[in-house]
Tab-separated table of N, CA and C in Angstrom:
chain	number	residue	atom	x	y	z
A	1	MET	N	141.091	88.125	69.810
A	1	MET	CA	140.738	89.266	70.787
A	1	MET	C	140.391	90.571	69.963
A	2	ARG	N	140.845	90.770	68.881
A	2	ARG	CA	140.339	91.835	67.697
A	2	ARG	C	138.869	91.676	67.647
A	3	GLU	N	138.272	90.734	67.380
A	3	GLU	CA	136.885	90.525	67.111
A	3	GLU	C	136.036	90.569	68.426
A	4	LEU	N	136.711	90.162	69.608
A	4	LEU	CA	135.894	90.307	70.690
A	4	LEU	C	135.788	91.770	71.054
A	5	PHE	N	136.901	92.590	70.806
A	5	PHE	CA	137.043	93.987	71.214
A	5	PHE	C	135.829	94.870	70.379
A	6	ARG	N	135.696	94.337	69.084
A	6	ARG	CA	135.064	94.945	68.159
A	6	ARG	C	133.610	94.738	68.563
A	7	GLN	N	132.988	93.448	68.907
A	7	GLN	CA	131.703	93.247	69.412
A	7	GLN	C	131.500	93.864	70.690
A	8	MET	N	132.563	94.217	71.726
A	8	MET	CA	132.128	94.865	73.008
A	8	MET	C	131.971	96.357	72.676
A	9	LEU	N	132.950	96.944	71.534
A	9	LEU	CA	132.767	98.211	71.200
A	9	LEU	C	131.381	98.373	70.613
A	10	ASP	N	130.773	97.676	69.874
A	10	ASP	CA	129.577	97.603	69.338
A	10	ASP	C	128.342	97.657	70.407
A	11	GLY	N	128.434	96.634	71.210
A	11	GLY	CA	127.596	96.477	72.284
A	11	GLY	C	127.535	97.707	73.212
A	12	LEU	N	128.797	98.085	73.479
A	12	LEU	CA	128.630	99.325	74.431
A	12	LEU	C	128.070	100.553	73.765
A	13	GLY	N	128.374	100.765	72.402
A	13	GLY	CA	127.691	101.816	71.741
A	13	GLY	C	126.278	101.749	71.699
A	14	LYS	N	125.803	100.488	71.543
A	14	LYS	CA	124.310	100.413	71.351
A	14	LYS	C	123.710	100.575	72.827
A	15	MET	N	124.454	100.037	73.957
A	15	MET	CA	123.794	100.324	75.184
A	15	MET	C	123.839	101.650	75.628
A	16	SER	N	124.905	102.513	75.039
A	16	SER	CA	124.919	103.997	75.529
A	16	SER	C	123.572	104.515	74.745
A	17	LYS	N	123.306	104.267	73.514
A	17	LYS	CA	122.036	104.746	72.959
A	17	LYS	C	121.055	104.403	73.601
A	18	VAL	N	120.817	103.102	73.949
A	18	VAL	CA	119.504	102.709	74.734
A	18	VAL	C	119.426	103.353	76.126
A	19	LEU	N	120.505	103.539	76.881
A	19	LEU	CA	120.307	104.336	78.115
A	19	LEU	C	120.147	105.795	77.649
A	20	GLU	N	120.463	106.383	76.718
A	20	GLU	CA	119.965	107.749	76.493
A	20	GLU	C	118.349	107.792	76.094
A	21	GLU	N	117.951	106.819	75.394
A	21	GLU	CA	116.567	106.612	75.130
A	21	GLU	C	115.864	106.386	76.358
A	22	GLU	N	116.281	105.553	77.265
A	22	GLU	CA	115.708	105.341	78.335
A	22	GLU	C	115.450	106.675	79.224
A	23	ALA	N	116.436	107.479	79.317
A	23	ALA	CA	116.399	108.761	79.831
A	23	ALA	C	115.422	109.654	79.344
A	24	ARG	N	115.141	109.796	77.955
A	24	ARG	CA	114.151	110.398	77.208
A	24	ARG	C	112.814	109.966	77.854
A	25	CYS	N	112.660	108.607	77.703
A	25	CYS	CA	111.386	108.102	78.017
A	25	CYS	C	110.876	108.289	79.512
A	26	LEU	N	111.994	108.393	80.372
A	26	LEU	CA	111.651	108.732	81.700
A	26	LEU	C	111.354	110.247	81.864
A	27	ALA	N	111.802	111.021	81.048
A	27	ALA	CA	111.649	112.615	80.966
A	27	ALA	C	110.231	112.765	80.463
A	28	ARG	N	109.915	112.051	79.656
A	28	ARG	CA	108.445	112.199	78.770
A	28	ARG	C	107.430	111.156	79.702
A	29	ARG	N	107.888	110.363	80.716
A	29	ARG	CA	107.079	109.538	81.509
A	29	ARG	C	106.242	108.773	80.503
A	30	ASP	N	106.829	108.036	79.733
A	30	ASP	CA	106.288	107.177	78.642
A	30	ASP	C	106.513	105.778	79.017
A	31	PRO	N	105.522	105.044	79.882
A	31	PRO	CA	105.774	103.697	80.215
A	31	PRO	C	105.894	102.555	79.174
A	32	GLU	N	105.224	102.680	78.016
A	32	GLU	CA	105.550	101.983	76.859
A	32	GLU	C	107.005	101.716	76.406
A	33	ALA	N	107.234	102.954	76.104
A	33	ALA	CA	108.445	103.152	75.484
A	33	ALA	C	109.713	102.729	76.334
A	34	LEU	N	109.448	103.167	77.648
A	34	LEU	CA	110.228	102.734	78.745
A	34	LEU	C	110.470	101.373	78.815
A	35	GLU	N	109.403	100.549	78.766
A	35	GLU	CA	109.305	99.113	78.945
A	35	GLU	C	109.969	98.561	77.700
A	36	GLN	N	110.127	99.083	76.557
A	36	GLN	CA	110.673	98.542	75.250
A	36	GLN	C	112.226	99.066	75.544
A	37	ALA	N	112.523	100.197	75.807
A	37	ALA	CA	113.931	100.473	76.327
A	37	ALA	C	114.608	99.662	77.374
A	38	ALA	N	113.790	99.181	78.324
A	38	ALA	CA	114.345	98.417	79.480
A	38	ALA	C	114.392	96.847	78.799
A	39	SER	N	113.625	96.506	78.082
A	39	SER	CA	113.835	95.076	77.497
A	39	SER	C	115.167	95.117	76.457
A	40	LYS	N	115.394	96.133	75.654
A	40	LYS	CA	116.537	96.286	74.841
A	40	LYS	C	117.833	96.198	75.823
A	41	LYS	N	117.647	97.123	76.949
A	41	LYS	CA	118.884	96.920	77.812
A	41	LYS	C	119.283	95.807	78.334
A	42	GLN	N	118.162	94.965	78.846
A	42	GLN	CA	118.294	93.747	79.221
A	42	GLN	C	119.069	92.811	78.293
A	43	LYS	N	118.439	92.794	77.098
A	43	LYS	CA	119.096	92.100	76.088
A	43	LYS	C	120.660	92.255	75.703
A	44	LEU	N	120.803	93.520	75.778
A	44	LEU	CA	122.221	94.110	75.643
A	44	LEU	C	123.331	93.852	76.807
A	45	ALA	N	122.582	93.888	77.958
A	45	ALA	CA	123.438	93.411	79.099
A	45	ALA	C	123.633	92.035	79.125
A	46	ALA	N	122.871	91.202	78.728
A	46	ALA	CA	123.155	89.858	78.594
A	46	ALA	C	124.260	89.467	77.765
A	47	ARG	N	124.127	90.173	76.399
A	47	ARG	CA	125.345	89.930	75.487
A	47	ARG	C	126.547	90.570	75.934
A	48	LEU	N	126.624	91.488	76.636
A	48	LEU	CA	127.925	92.077	77.251
A	48	LEU	C	128.502	91.314	78.293
A	49	ASN	N	127.640	90.769	79.109
A	49	ASN	CA	128.141	89.758	80.138
A	49	ASN	C	128.771	88.691	79.360
A	50	ASP	N	128.175	87.998	78.411
A	50	ASP	CA	128.565	86.935	77.708
A	50	ASP	C	129.948	87.423	76.956
A	51	LEU	N	130.048	88.423	76.346
A	51	LEU	CA	131.639	88.996	76.105
A	51	LEU	C	132.434	89.018	77.038
A	52	VAL	N	132.114	89.669	78.107
A	52	VAL	CA	133.107	89.685	79.207
A	52	VAL	C	133.542	88.172	79.684
A	53	ALA	N	132.648	87.302	79.842
A	53	ALA	CA	132.913	85.980	80.151
A	53	ALA	C	134.017	85.425	79.270
A	54	ARG	N	133.701	85.759	77.889
A	54	ARG	CA	134.584	85.106	76.868
A	54	ARG	C	136.023	85.841	76.922
A	55	GLN	N	136.067	87.203	77.221
A	55	GLN	CA	137.238	87.926	77.357
A	55	GLN	C	138.196	87.393	78.543
A	56	ASN	N	137.236	87.020	79.566
A	56	ASN	CA	137.856	86.584	80.851
A	56	ASN	C	138.543	85.156	80.635
A	57	GLY	N	137.803	84.214	79.747
A	57	GLY	CA	138.650	82.945	79.348
A	57	GLY	C	139.550	83.218	78.600
A	58	CYS	N	139.615	84.084	77.693
A	58	CYS	CA	140.802	84.346	76.775
A	58	CYS	C	142.199	84.927	77.894
A	59	LEU	N	141.707	85.712	78.792
A	59	LEU	CA	142.866	86.112	79.608
A	59	LEU	C	143.414	85.001	80.378
A	60	GLN	N	142.234	83.970	81.023
A	60	GLN	CA	142.966	83.132	81.633
A	60	GLN	C	143.769	81.891	80.851
A	61	ALA	N	143.377	81.888	79.563
A	61	ALA	CA	144.185	81.071	78.725
A	61	ALA	C	145.505	81.582	78.520
A	62	TYR	N	145.901	83.000	78.790
A	62	TYR	CA	147.131	83.521	78.688
A	62	TYR	C	147.912	83.855	80.032
A	63	GLY	N	147.139	83.163	81.139
A	63	GLY	CA	147.654	83.360	82.419
A	63	GLY	C	147.421	84.591	83.191
A	64	SER	N	146.524	85.489	82.703
A	64	SER	CA	146.537	86.722	83.295
A	64	SER	C	145.029	86.744	84.218
A	65	PRO	N	145.036	87.542	85.084
A	65	PRO	CA	143.948	87.670	85.889
A	65	PRO	C	142.556	88.132	85.139
A	66	PRO	N	141.466	87.328	85.352
A	66	PRO	CA	140.243	87.603	84.424
A	66	PRO	C	139.521	88.904	84.893
A	67	ASP	N	140.231	90.173	84.758
A	67	ASP	CA	139.513	91.305	85.018
A	67	ASP	C	140.159	92.429	84.319
A	68	GLY	N	139.866	93.692	84.427
A	68	GLY	CA	140.255	94.800	83.554
A	68	GLY	C	141.715	94.911	83.903
A	69	ARG	N	142.033	94.815	85.122
A	69	ARG	CA	143.514	94.908	85.372
A	69	ARG	C	144.413	94.047	84.733
A	70	GLY	N	143.900	92.679	84.694
A	70	GLY	CA	144.456	91.647	83.981
A	70	GLY	C	144.758	91.979	82.556
A	71	LEU	N	143.789	92.568	81.789
A	71	LEU	CA	143.594	92.841	80.444
A	71	LEU	C	144.715	94.234	80.216
A	72	ASP	N	144.649	95.161	81.145
A	72	ASP	CA	145.597	96.105	80.996
A	72	ASP	C	146.973	95.686	81.093
A	73	THR	N	147.358	94.834	82.061
A	73	THR	CA	148.638	94.289	82.241
A	73	THR	C	148.903	93.335	80.917
A	74	PHE	N	147.984	92.639	80.528
A	74	PHE	CA	148.314	91.777	79.324
A	74	PHE	C	148.642	92.538	78.092
A	75	LEU	N	147.863	93.669	77.884
A	75	LEU	CA	148.049	94.587	76.864
A	75	LEU	C	149.223	95.472	76.933
A	76	GLN	N	149.781	95.733	78.026
A	76	GLN	CA	150.954	96.351	78.296
A	76	GLN	C	152.277	95.553	78.465
A	77	GLY	N	151.992	94.297	78.627
A	77	GLY	CA	152.990	93.344	78.923
A	77	GLY	C	154.162	93.072	77.667
A	78	PRO	N	155.261	92.759	78.062
A	78	PRO	CA	156.255	92.466	76.935
A	78	PRO	C	155.881	91.506	76.074
A	79	ASP	N	155.164	90.415	76.414
A	79	ASP	CA	154.869	89.445	75.512
A	79	ASP	C	153.753	89.781	74.382
A	80	PHE	N	153.189	90.997	74.596
A	80	PHE	CA	152.075	91.471	73.648
A	80	PHE	C	152.712	92.184	72.697
A	81	GLU	N	153.204	91.815	71.687
A	81	GLU	CA	153.866	92.595	70.398
A	81	GLU	C	153.474	92.257	69.063
A	82	LEU	N	152.047	91.942	69.240
A	82	LEU	CA	151.358	91.618	67.794
A	82	LEU	C	151.376	92.960	66.916
A	83	PRO	N	151.240	92.705	65.752
A	83	PRO	CA	151.207	93.839	64.733
A	83	PRO	C	150.442	94.949	65.018
A	84	ASP	N	149.102	94.423	65.516
A	84	ASP	CA	148.231	95.491	65.862
A	84	ASP	C	147.798	95.781	67.234
A	85	ALA	N	148.939	95.583	67.995
A	85	ALA	CA	149.017	95.863	69.518
A	85	ALA	C	148.434	97.217	69.895
A	86	GLU	N	148.863	98.186	69.184
A	86	GLU	CA	148.422	99.740	69.340
A	86	GLU	C	146.969	99.753	69.233
A	87	SER	N	146.507	99.110	68.257
A	87	SER	CA	145.048	99.327	67.833
A	87	SER	C	144.315	98.666	68.879
A	88	LEU	N	144.677	97.453	69.411
A	88	LEU	CA	143.992	96.792	70.399
A	88	LEU	C	144.082	97.703	71.671
A	89	ARG	N	145.095	98.294	72.126
A	89	ARG	CA	145.127	99.040	73.252
A	89	ARG	C	144.337	100.237	73.109
A	90	ALA	N	144.194	100.735	71.829
A	90	ALA	CA	143.425	101.825	71.588
A	90	ALA	C	141.847	101.493	71.852
A	91	ASP	N	141.439	100.342	71.245
A	91	ASP	CA	140.092	99.765	71.441
A	91	ASP	C	139.701	99.508	72.853
A	92	TRP	N	140.794	99.077	73.665
A	92	TRP	CA	140.592	98.696	74.986
A	92	TRP	C	140.360	99.921	75.826
A	93	GLN	N	140.972	101.047	75.487
A	93	GLN	CA	140.784	102.377	76.049
A	93	GLN	C	139.407	102.704	75.815
A	94	GLU	N	138.875	102.713	74.632
A	94	GLU	CA	137.465	103.176	74.268
A	94	GLU	C	136.539	102.240	74.930
A	95	ILE	N	136.788	101.056	75.072
A	95	ILE	CA	135.837	100.106	75.781
A	95	ILE	C	135.615	100.643	77.249
A	96	VAL	N	136.863	100.849	77.943
A	96	VAL	CA	136.684	101.343	79.154
A	96	VAL	C	135.951	102.743	79.286
A	97	ARG	N	136.415	103.649	78.430
A	97	ARG	CA	135.645	104.856	78.268
A	97	ARG	C	134.204	104.759	78.175
A	98	LEU	N	133.831	103.897	77.170
A	98	LEU	CA	132.168	103.792	76.939
A	98	LEU	C	131.385	102.911	78.109
A	99	GLY	N	132.277	101.973	78.599
A	99	GLY	CA	131.823	101.398	79.980
A	99	GLY	C	131.485	102.515	81.163
A	100	LEU	N	132.362	103.401	81.197
A	100	LEU	CA	132.146	104.433	82.293
A	100	LEU	C	130.970	105.331	81.782
A	101	VAL	N	130.641	105.529	80.718
A	101	VAL	CA	129.659	106.381	80.224
A	101	VAL	C	128.491	105.711	80.478
A	102	CYS	N	128.171	104.508	80.103
A	102	CYS	CA	126.977	103.553	80.366
A	102	CYS	C	126.885	103.747	81.799
A	103	ARG	N	127.664	103.385	82.495
A	103	ARG	CA	127.552	103.256	83.968
A	103	ARG	C	127.214	104.452	84.623
A	104	LYS	N	127.564	105.708	84.301
A	104	LYS	CA	126.977	107.115	84.800
A	104	LYS	C	125.813	107.173	84.235
A	105	GLN	N	125.321	106.942	82.974
A	105	GLN	CA	123.761	107.078	82.642
A	105	GLN	C	122.999	106.259	83.203
A	106	ASN	N	123.267	104.838	83.434
A	106	ASN	CA	122.510	104.050	84.260
A	106	ASN	C	122.194	104.434	85.717
A	107	GLU	N	123.310	105.085	86.356
A	107	GLU	CA	123.113	105.400	87.610
A	107	GLU	C	122.324	106.658	87.575
A	108	LEU	N	122.375	107.598	86.614
A	108	LEU	CA	121.436	108.736	86.737
A	108	LEU	C	119.964	108.357	86.300
A	109	ASN	N	119.879	107.359	85.397
A	109	ASN	CA	118.447	106.847	85.128
A	109	ASN	C	117.898	106.248	86.466
A	110	GLY	N	118.750	105.486	87.204
A	110	GLY	CA	118.181	104.834	88.329
A	110	GLY	C	117.918	105.813	89.360
A	111	ALA	N	118.749	106.743	89.420
A	111	ALA	CA	118.342	107.732	90.494
A	111	ALA	C	116.993	108.603	90.217
A	112	TYR	N	116.724	108.739	88.912
A	112	TYR	CA	115.643	109.445	88.369
A	112	TYR	C	114.240	108.469	88.746
A	113	ILE	N	114.464	107.346	88.456
A	113	ILE	CA	113.426	106.169	88.782
A	113	ILE	C	113.171	106.302	90.308
A	114	GLY	N	114.111	106.392	91.101
A	114	GLY	CA	114.102	106.462	92.705
A	114	GLY	C	113.290	107.669	93.009
A	115	LEU	N	113.740	108.788	92.457
A	115	LEU	CA	112.882	110.086	92.591
A	115	LEU	C	111.433	110.082	92.187
A	116	LEU	N	111.320	109.286	91.160
A	116	LEU	CA	109.896	109.348	90.720
A	116	LEU	C	109.089	108.330	91.696
A	117	LEU	N	109.763	107.312	92.155
A	117	LEU	CA	109.156	106.324	93.113
A	117	LEU	C	108.864	106.989	94.595
A	118	ARG	N	109.624	107.863	94.980
A	118	ARG	CA	109.528	108.831	96.163
A	118	ARG	C	108.214	109.671	95.962
A	119	HIS	N	108.150	110.173	94.958
A	119	HIS	CA	107.108	111.114	94.651
A	119	HIS	C	105.775	110.351	94.808
A	120	VAL	N	105.651	109.162	94.016
A	120	VAL	CA	104.534	108.385	93.856
A	120	VAL	C	104.244	107.975	95.300
A	121	ASP	N	105.134	107.484	96.206
A	121	ASP	CA	104.828	107.010	97.491
A	121	ASP	C	104.442	108.134	98.390
A	122	ALA	N	104.962	109.311	98.124
A	122	ALA	CA	104.513	110.262	99.006
A	122	ALA	C	102.880	110.886	98.487
A	123	SER	N	102.443	110.633	97.213
A	123	SER	CA	101.314	111.184	96.847
A	123	SER	C	100.213	109.990	97.452
A	124	LEU	N	100.637	108.649	97.779
A	124	LEU	CA	99.873	107.730	97.918
A	124	LEU	C	99.784	107.733	99.615
A	125	ASN	N	100.788	108.208	100.314
A	125	ASN	CA	100.720	108.298	101.793
A	125	ASN	C	99.722	109.531	101.891
A	126	PHE	N	99.787	110.627	101.146
A	126	PHE	CA	98.808	111.759	101.420
A	126	PHE	C	97.436	111.360	101.034
A	127	LEU	N	97.084	110.684	99.978
A	127	LEU	CA	95.822	110.051	99.959
A	127	LEU	C	95.326	109.206	100.836
A	128	HIS	N	96.235	108.480	101.490
A	128	HIS	CA	95.750	107.572	102.645
A	128	HIS	C	95.898	108.256	104.096
A	129	GLY	N	96.251	109.450	103.996
A	129	GLY	CA	96.113	110.201	105.125
A	129	GLY	C	97.295	109.705	106.116
A	130	VAL	N	98.442	109.294	105.622
A	130	VAL	CA	99.632	109.041	106.667
A	130	VAL	C	100.754	109.880	106.150
A	131	SER	N	101.582	110.190	107.318
A	131	SER	CA	102.890	110.753	106.858
A	131	SER	C	103.737	109.531	106.421
A	132	SER	N	104.848	109.871	105.826
A	132	SER	CA	105.727	108.926	105.419
A	132	SER	C	106.352	108.174	106.783
A	133	ALA	N	106.412	108.944	107.827
A	133	ALA	CA	106.825	108.119	109.116
A	133	ALA	C	106.116	107.137	109.748
A	134	ASP	N	104.439	107.280	109.372
A	134	ASP	CA	103.715	106.493	109.756
A	134	ASP	C	103.466	105.148	108.943
A	135	ALA	N	103.900	105.332	107.757
A	135	ALA	CA	103.859	103.907	106.842
A	135	ALA	C	104.827	102.905	107.448
A	136	THR	N	104.318	101.516	107.217
A	136	THR	CA	105.099	100.494	107.848
A	136	THR	C	105.527	99.681	106.627
A	137	TYR	N	106.224	98.638	106.898
A	137	TYR	CA	106.608	97.828	105.739
A	137	TYR	C	106.249	96.408	106.073
A	138	GLY	N	105.715	95.737	104.944
A	138	GLY	CA	105.087	94.230	105.068
A	138	GLY	C	106.217	93.470	104.947
A	139	PRO	N	105.819	92.097	105.046
A	139	PRO	CA	106.917	90.988	105.055
A	139	PRO	C	107.997	91.104	103.825
A	140	ASN	N	107.525	91.760	102.814
A	140	ASN	CA	108.223	91.546	101.449
A	140	ASN	C	109.089	92.838	101.344
A	141	GLY	N	109.031	93.764	102.458
A	141	GLY	CA	109.816	94.973	102.373
A	141	GLY	C	109.199	96.262	101.749
A	142	MET	N	108.100	95.938	101.098
A	142	MET	CA	107.254	96.949	100.370
A	142	MET	C	106.546	97.856	101.538
A	143	THR	N	106.421	99.306	101.236
A	143	THR	CA	105.675	99.850	102.095
A	143	THR	C	104.092	99.657	102.192
A	144	ARG	N	103.741	99.542	103.453
A	144	ARG	CA	102.279	99.149	103.545
A	144	ARG	C	101.519	100.462	104.315
A	145	ARG	N	100.475	100.660	103.614
A	145	ARG	CA	99.549	101.716	104.330
A	145	ARG	C	98.347	101.308	104.909
A	146	GLY	N	97.955	101.851	105.977
A	146	GLY	CA	96.674	101.481	106.585
A	146	GLY	C	95.502	101.961	105.870
A	147	ASP	N	94.549	101.810	106.377
A	147	ASP	CA	93.125	102.183	105.653
A	147	ASP	C	93.260	103.733	105.594
A	148	ILE	N	92.400	104.449	104.626
A	148	ILE	CA	92.435	105.878	104.731
A	148	ILE	C	91.937	106.373	106.019
A	149	SER	N	92.566	107.401	106.556
A	149	SER	CA	92.198	107.884	107.737
A	149	SER	C	91.463	109.262	107.840
A	150	ARG	N	91.921	109.917	106.601
A	150	ARG	CA	91.228	111.148	106.498
A	150	ARG	C	90.615	111.553	105.047
A	151	ARG	N	89.824	112.344	105.083
A	151	ARG	CA	89.310	112.593	103.518
A	151	ARG	C	90.193	113.777	103.070
A	152	SER	N	90.685	113.449	101.851
A	152	SER	CA	91.731	114.488	101.266
A	152	SER	C	91.114	115.420	100.249
A	153	PHE	N	89.907	114.990	99.932
A	153	PHE	CA	89.009	115.630	98.988
A	153	PHE	C	87.648	115.353	99.007
A	154	SER	N	86.731	115.896	98.519
A	154	SER	CA	85.304	115.614	98.698
A	154	SER	C	84.792	115.995	97.286
A	155	ALA	N	83.712	115.259	96.906
A	155	ALA	CA	82.965	115.703	95.642
A	155	ALA	C	81.749	116.501	95.733
């Protein structure tokens, strides 16, 4: 369990840095750097998901539910009296804290991306001469605009 926790702490620390990098790329509107950050984020997410699956397997082997509450219960239980139990409990608390930090930053980044998409959509609607209310949705759920109905500018 010790090594699993160490790997999770390492992965979450790296994820936190990548999410901060992603936020900076979004602020600079740097698509190449954003693509690199997104690729790193996907690889780290896959690694963290694998670690969570391994953690769940360990919990099930001890008869605990395979989730955070099961791990909390396991680490606080009377059967958990290893010499380094306090250290493992502290590591778990740091894993939970880092996980929440990553979740919050990812949500902020996602909200910012959503805002940028709405700005692009509004600009495209303006260029096509339709209001947002006039835009329709195609079969794939994406906004579909009609032909340009007015001249927005002239040369």
